[in-house]
């Protein structure tokens, strides 16, 4: 069975601080995909990144970066120089089962950036 | 514009009154799915459909029905809603039913309240 754990339920930081959201996953599959989604207050789900299990390269996109470590089954997300617009709920998700399109989501982390 | 459209965005109803939440995609996707989002639980899959006339249960199918008579539409039916079905619902679609080569697109969500 697959499982995703986001241990941080809520995080609150002051603008311009760096913040890391943790994600730990469990799967027996050797091939899988990991995702991060952002859910702003308006409620929609915004896709941020997809990473397959064979690509452990870290990725950076502007102020966002992702650290994938298979050895610790983690896929952490860092926001550098946070901004108020980054305030949202962030979900980590896993797709395994031979690549089936079913996503298993973590519980979500509510991030609040205070001005 | 390529999109997944859910209606309505908000719905308040009473216990036992049948309702349907519609979902339509304009991308000719084969795969469609429904999720519900609850605090502390993340998103959980209700039903999915690999193609027309092919549907299957997800992790939390009890109390829900779906149909896939046309490729573009995948309505979620609650025959006799109960308060524990109060939730935020998301429809999603992808070109194929595999994560390997087709990302999942989410609708904007339907917030359902059953009193």
Tab-separated table of C-alpha atoms in Angstrom:
chain	number	residue	atom	x	y	z
A	1	UNK	CA	0.000	0.000	0.000
A	2	UNK	CA	1.070	3.548	-0.575
A	3	UNK	CA	1.165	6.257	2.029
A	4	UNK	CA	2.224	9.890	2.164
A	5	UNK	CA	2.890	11.702	5.413
A	6	UNK	CA	3.176	15.444	5.837
A	7	UNK	CA	4.023	15.775	9.490
A	8	UNK	CA	3.667	19.555	9.594
A	9	UNK	CA	0.006	20.432	9.854
A	10	UNK	CA	0.553	24.188	9.984
A	11	UNK	CA	3.548	26.437	9.513
A	12	UNK	CA	3.650	30.173	10.069
A	13	UNK	CA	6.607	32.340	9.113
A	14	UNK	CA	7.350	35.967	8.475
A	15	UNK	CA	7.723	37.180	4.929
A	16	UNK	CA	11.168	36.734	3.372
A	17	UNK	CA	12.000	33.758	5.565
A	18	UNK	CA	12.850	30.449	3.943
A	19	UNK	CA	10.521	27.582	4.732
A	20	UNK	CA	10.683	23.835	4.087
A	21	UNK	CA	7.674	21.574	3.864
A	22	UNK	CA	8.396	17.940	4.626
A	23	UNK	CA	6.988	14.945	2.775
A	24	UNK	CA	7.721	11.296	3.527
A	25	UNK	CA	6.274	8.511	1.423
A	26	UNK	CA	5.913	4.746	1.528
A	27	UNK	CA	5.627	2.408	-1.428
A	28	UNK	CA	6.930	-1.000	-2.444
A	29	UNK	CA	6.922	-0.105	-6.100
A	30	UNK	CA	10.232	0.706	-7.698
A	31	UNK	CA	8.594	2.963	-10.254
A	32	UNK	CA	6.482	5.805	-8.939
A	33	UNK	CA	5.796	9.506	-9.263
A	34	UNK	CA	5.816	12.199	-6.624
A	35	UNK	CA	3.888	15.455	-6.839
A	36	UNK	CA	3.382	18.730	-5.053
A	37	UNK	CA	0.168	20.727	-5.353
A	38	UNK	CA	-0.701	24.146	-3.995
A	39	UNK	CA	-4.220	24.997	-2.832
A	40	UNK	CA	-4.663	28.765	-2.397
A	41	UNK	CA	-7.570	30.180	-0.379
A	42	UNK	CA	-9.717	30.165	-3.522
A	43	UNK	CA	-9.696	26.372	-3.302
A	44	UNK	CA	-8.392	25.113	-6.640
A	45	UNK	CA	-5.462	22.711	-6.890
A	46	UNK	CA	-2.422	24.088	-8.649
A	47	UNK	CA	0.115	21.603	-9.936
A	48	UNK	CA	3.683	22.493	-8.953
A	49	UNK	CA	5.936	19.569	-9.828
A	50	UNK	CA	6.048	15.915	-10.817
A	51	UNK	CA	9.145	13.789	-10.254
A	52	UNK	CA	9.656	10.149	-11.199
A	53	UNK	CA	11.455	7.689	-8.962
A	54	UNK	CA	14.437	7.372	-11.270
A	55	UNK	CA	15.264	11.033	-11.241
A	56	UNK	CA	16.812	12.083	-7.964
A	57	UNK	CA	18.100	15.372	-9.227
A	58	UNK	CA	16.971	18.295	-7.157
A	59	UNK	CA	14.924	20.851	-9.001
A	60	UNK	CA	14.719	24.598	-8.692
A	61	UNK	CA	12.047	26.814	-10.168
A	62	UNK	CA	12.435	30.424	-9.155
A	63	UNK	CA	11.980	30.608	-5.392
A	64	UNK	CA	10.800	27.002	-5.237
A	65	UNK	CA	13.081	24.004	-4.888
A	66	UNK	CA	12.531	20.312	-4.287
A	67	UNK	CA	14.829	17.821	-2.629
A	68	UNK	CA	14.134	14.180	-3.529
A	69	UNK	CA	15.996	11.572	-1.474
A	70	UNK	CA	15.127	7.930	-2.090
A	71	UNK	CA	17.343	6.823	0.791
A	72	UNK	CA	15.016	8.534	3.260
A	73	UNK	CA	11.846	8.303	1.125
A	74	UNK	CA	11.442	12.031	1.268
A	75	UNK	CA	10.450	14.709	-1.217
A	76	UNK	CA	10.760	18.016	0.585
A	77	UNK	CA	9.719	21.385	-0.773
A	78	UNK	CA	11.507	24.633	0.059
A	79	UNK	CA	10.305	28.160	-0.587
A	80	UNK	CA	13.078	30.717	-0.484
A	81	UNK	CA	12.350	34.329	0.488
A	82	UNK	CA	8.700	33.553	1.127
A	83	UNK	CA	5.974	35.984	0.124
A	84	UNK	CA	2.436	36.525	1.374
A	85	UNK	CA	1.118	35.067	-1.903
A	86	UNK	CA	2.732	31.768	-0.963
A	87	UNK	CA	0.146	31.350	1.783
A	88	UNK	CA	-1.801	28.213	0.923
A	89	UNK	CA	-2.274	24.570	1.758
A	90	UNK	CA	0.356	22.411	0.122
A	91	UNK	CA	-0.162	18.760	-0.678
A	92	UNK	CA	2.405	16.114	-1.447
A	93	UNK	CA	1.132	13.115	-3.425
A	94	UNK	CA	2.339	9.756	-4.703
A	95	UNK	CA	1.327	7.714	-7.720
A	96	UNK	CA	2.480	4.107	-7.828
A	97	UNK	CA	0.649	0.848	-8.605
A	98	UNK	CA	2.519	0.384	-11.835
A	99	UNK	CA	2.019	3.957	-12.804
A	100	UNK	CA	-1.748	3.966	-12.369
A	101	UNK	CA	-3.153	7.449	-12.299
A	102	UNK	CA	-4.469	7.210	-8.742
A	103	UNK	CA	-2.842	9.787	-6.487
A	104	UNK	CA	-2.386	9.146	-2.785
A	105	UNK	CA	-2.250	12.468	-0.981
A	106	UNK	CA	-0.692	13.551	2.249
A	107	UNK	CA	-2.744	15.395	4.832
A	108	UNK	CA	-1.576	18.776	3.630
A	109	UNK	CA	0.435	21.556	5.280
A	110	UNK	CA	-1.180	24.931	5.808
A	111	UNK	CA	1.458	27.586	5.232
A	112	UNK	CA	0.853	31.130	6.428
A	113	UNK	CA	3.239	33.879	5.449
A	114	UNK	CA	2.846	36.933	7.649
A	115	UNK	CA	3.800	40.376	6.371
B	1	UNK	CA	-8.956	26.689	-23.128
B	2	UNK	CA	-8.234	23.163	-21.910
B	3	UNK	CA	-10.020	22.607	-18.656
B	4	UNK	CA	-12.010	20.422	-16.301
B	5	UNK	CA	-15.302	22.059	-15.369
B	6	UNK	CA	-17.275	21.160	-12.295
B	7	UNK	CA	-20.725	22.405	-11.391
B	8	UNK	CA	-21.914	23.701	-9.090
B	9	UNK	CA	-19.035	25.314	-7.153
B	10	UNK	CA	-21.113	25.432	-3.980
B	11	UNK	CA	-24.075	23.319	-2.973
B	12	UNK	CA	-26.083	23.160	0.228
B	13	UNK	CA	-28.634	20.405	0.513
B	14	UNK	CA	-30.539	18.333	3.047
B	15	UNK	CA	-30.114	14.740	4.080
B	16	UNK	CA	-31.653	12.291	1.643
B	17	UNK	CA	-32.201	14.624	-1.284
B	18	UNK	CA	-30.560	13.159	-4.369
B	19	UNK	CA	-28.005	15.355	-6.079
B	20	UNK	CA	-25.573	15.249	-8.985
B	21	UNK	CA	-22.298	17.091	-9.347
B	22	UNK	CA	-21.308	17.388	-12.973
B	23	UNK	CA	-17.805	17.164	-14.390
B	24	UNK	CA	-16.834	17.815	-17.967
B	25	UNK	CA	-13.457	17.967	-19.717
B	26	UNK	CA	-12.698	19.306	-23.176
B	27	UNK	CA	-9.343	17.610	-23.702
B	28	UNK	CA	-10.542	14.256	-25.055
B	29	UNK	CA	-9.102	12.555	-21.984
B	30	UNK	CA	-9.718	8.868	-21.439
B	31	UNK	CA	-9.226	8.855	-17.684
B	32	UNK	CA	-11.423	10.669	-15.170
B	33	UNK	CA	-11.654	10.500	-11.422
B	34	UNK	CA	-13.378	11.955	-8.368
B	35	UNK	CA	-11.716	12.872	-5.075
B	36	UNK	CA	-13.016	14.262	-1.833
B	37	UNK	CA	-10.966	16.501	0.450
B	38	UNK	CA	-11.454	16.513	4.200
B	39	UNK	CA	-9.437	18.329	6.893
B	40	UNK	CA	-6.530	16.262	8.154
B	41	UNK	CA	-7.121	13.556	5.550
B	42	UNK	CA	-5.956	15.178	2.345
B	43	UNK	CA	-7.690	14.041	-0.825
B	44	UNK	CA	-9.056	10.540	-1.212
B	45	UNK	CA	-10.203	8.889	-4.408
B	46	UNK	CA	-13.907	8.035	-4.663
B	47	UNK	CA	-14.289	6.537	-8.156
B	48	UNK	CA	-12.392	6.523	-11.381
B	49	UNK	CA	-13.016	5.702	-15.021
B	50	UNK	CA	-10.408	4.430	-17.457
B	51	UNK	CA	-12.665	5.078	-20.452
B	52	UNK	CA	-16.274	5.246	-21.607
B	53	UNK	CA	-18.488	2.710	-19.825
B	54	UNK	CA	-15.588	1.624	-17.582
B	55	UNK	CA	-15.767	2.735	-13.949
B	56	UNK	CA	-14.248	1.388	-10.758
B	57	UNK	CA	-14.199	2.089	-7.045
B	58	UNK	CA	-11.515	4.115	-5.376
B	59	UNK	CA	-10.774	4.200	-1.670
B	60	UNK	CA	-14.024	5.739	-0.393
B	61	UNK	CA	-16.872	4.801	-2.799
B	62	UNK	CA	-19.637	4.205	-0.233
B	63	UNK	CA	-22.635	6.457	-0.767
B	64	UNK	CA	-21.598	7.529	-4.279
B	65	UNK	CA	-22.361	6.504	-7.828
B	66	UNK	CA	-20.801	7.551	-11.107
B	67	UNK	CA	-21.440	6.996	-14.776
B	68	UNK	CA	-19.373	7.435	-17.925
B	69	UNK	CA	-21.694	7.378	-20.890
B	70	UNK	CA	-19.678	9.916	-22.840
B	71	UNK	CA	-15.962	10.521	-22.869
B	72	UNK	CA	-16.176	14.135	-21.739
B	73	UNK	CA	-18.598	13.743	-18.808
B	74	UNK	CA	-18.212	11.993	-15.480
B	75	UNK	CA	-21.007	12.975	-13.065
B	76	UNK	CA	-20.890	12.142	-9.368
B	77	UNK	CA	-24.245	11.076	-7.961
B	78	UNK	CA	-25.281	11.038	-4.321
B	79	UNK	CA	-28.526	9.102	-4.168
B	80	UNK	CA	-29.211	9.840	-0.505
B	81	UNK	CA	-26.692	12.358	0.839
B	82	UNK	CA	-25.764	12.299	4.501
B	83	UNK	CA	-23.941	14.888	6.643
B	84	UNK	CA	-20.718	12.830	6.540
B	85	UNK	CA	-20.571	13.537	2.823
B	86	UNK	CA	-20.079	17.219	3.524
B	87	UNK	CA	-16.760	17.826	1.827
B	88	UNK	CA	-14.843	19.515	-0.954
B	89	UNK	CA	-15.010	17.441	-4.141
B	90	UNK	CA	-12.588	17.477	-7.038
B	91	UNK	CA	-12.941	15.978	-10.476
B	92	UNK	CA	-9.759	15.196	-12.396
B	93	UNK	CA	-8.845	13.914	-15.829
B	94	UNK	CA	-5.815	12.802	-17.785
B	95	UNK	CA	-5.129	11.607	-21.294
B	96	UNK	CA	-4.514	8.048	-20.129
B	97	UNK	CA	-4.880	6.138	-16.909
B	98	UNK	CA	-1.178	6.059	-16.249
B	99	UNK	CA	1.091	8.550	-14.541
B	100	UNK	CA	3.924	7.716	-16.914
B	101	UNK	CA	3.017	10.114	-19.636
B	102	UNK	CA	-0.069	12.128	-18.816
B	103	UNK	CA	-0.454	14.575	-15.932
B	104	UNK	CA	-3.679	14.817	-13.976
B	105	UNK	CA	-5.780	17.971	-14.464
B	106	UNK	CA	-8.082	19.022	-11.636
B	107	UNK	CA	-11.318	20.969	-11.712
B	108	UNK	CA	-11.866	23.915	-9.386
B	109	UNK	CA	-13.767	21.931	-6.790
B	110	UNK	CA	-17.338	21.692	-5.491
B	111	UNK	CA	-17.992	22.481	-1.874
B	112	UNK	CA	-20.927	20.388	-0.695
B	113	UNK	CA	-22.739	20.859	2.606
B	114	UNK	CA	-25.358	18.332	3.697
B	115	UNK	CA	-27.498	19.396	6.643
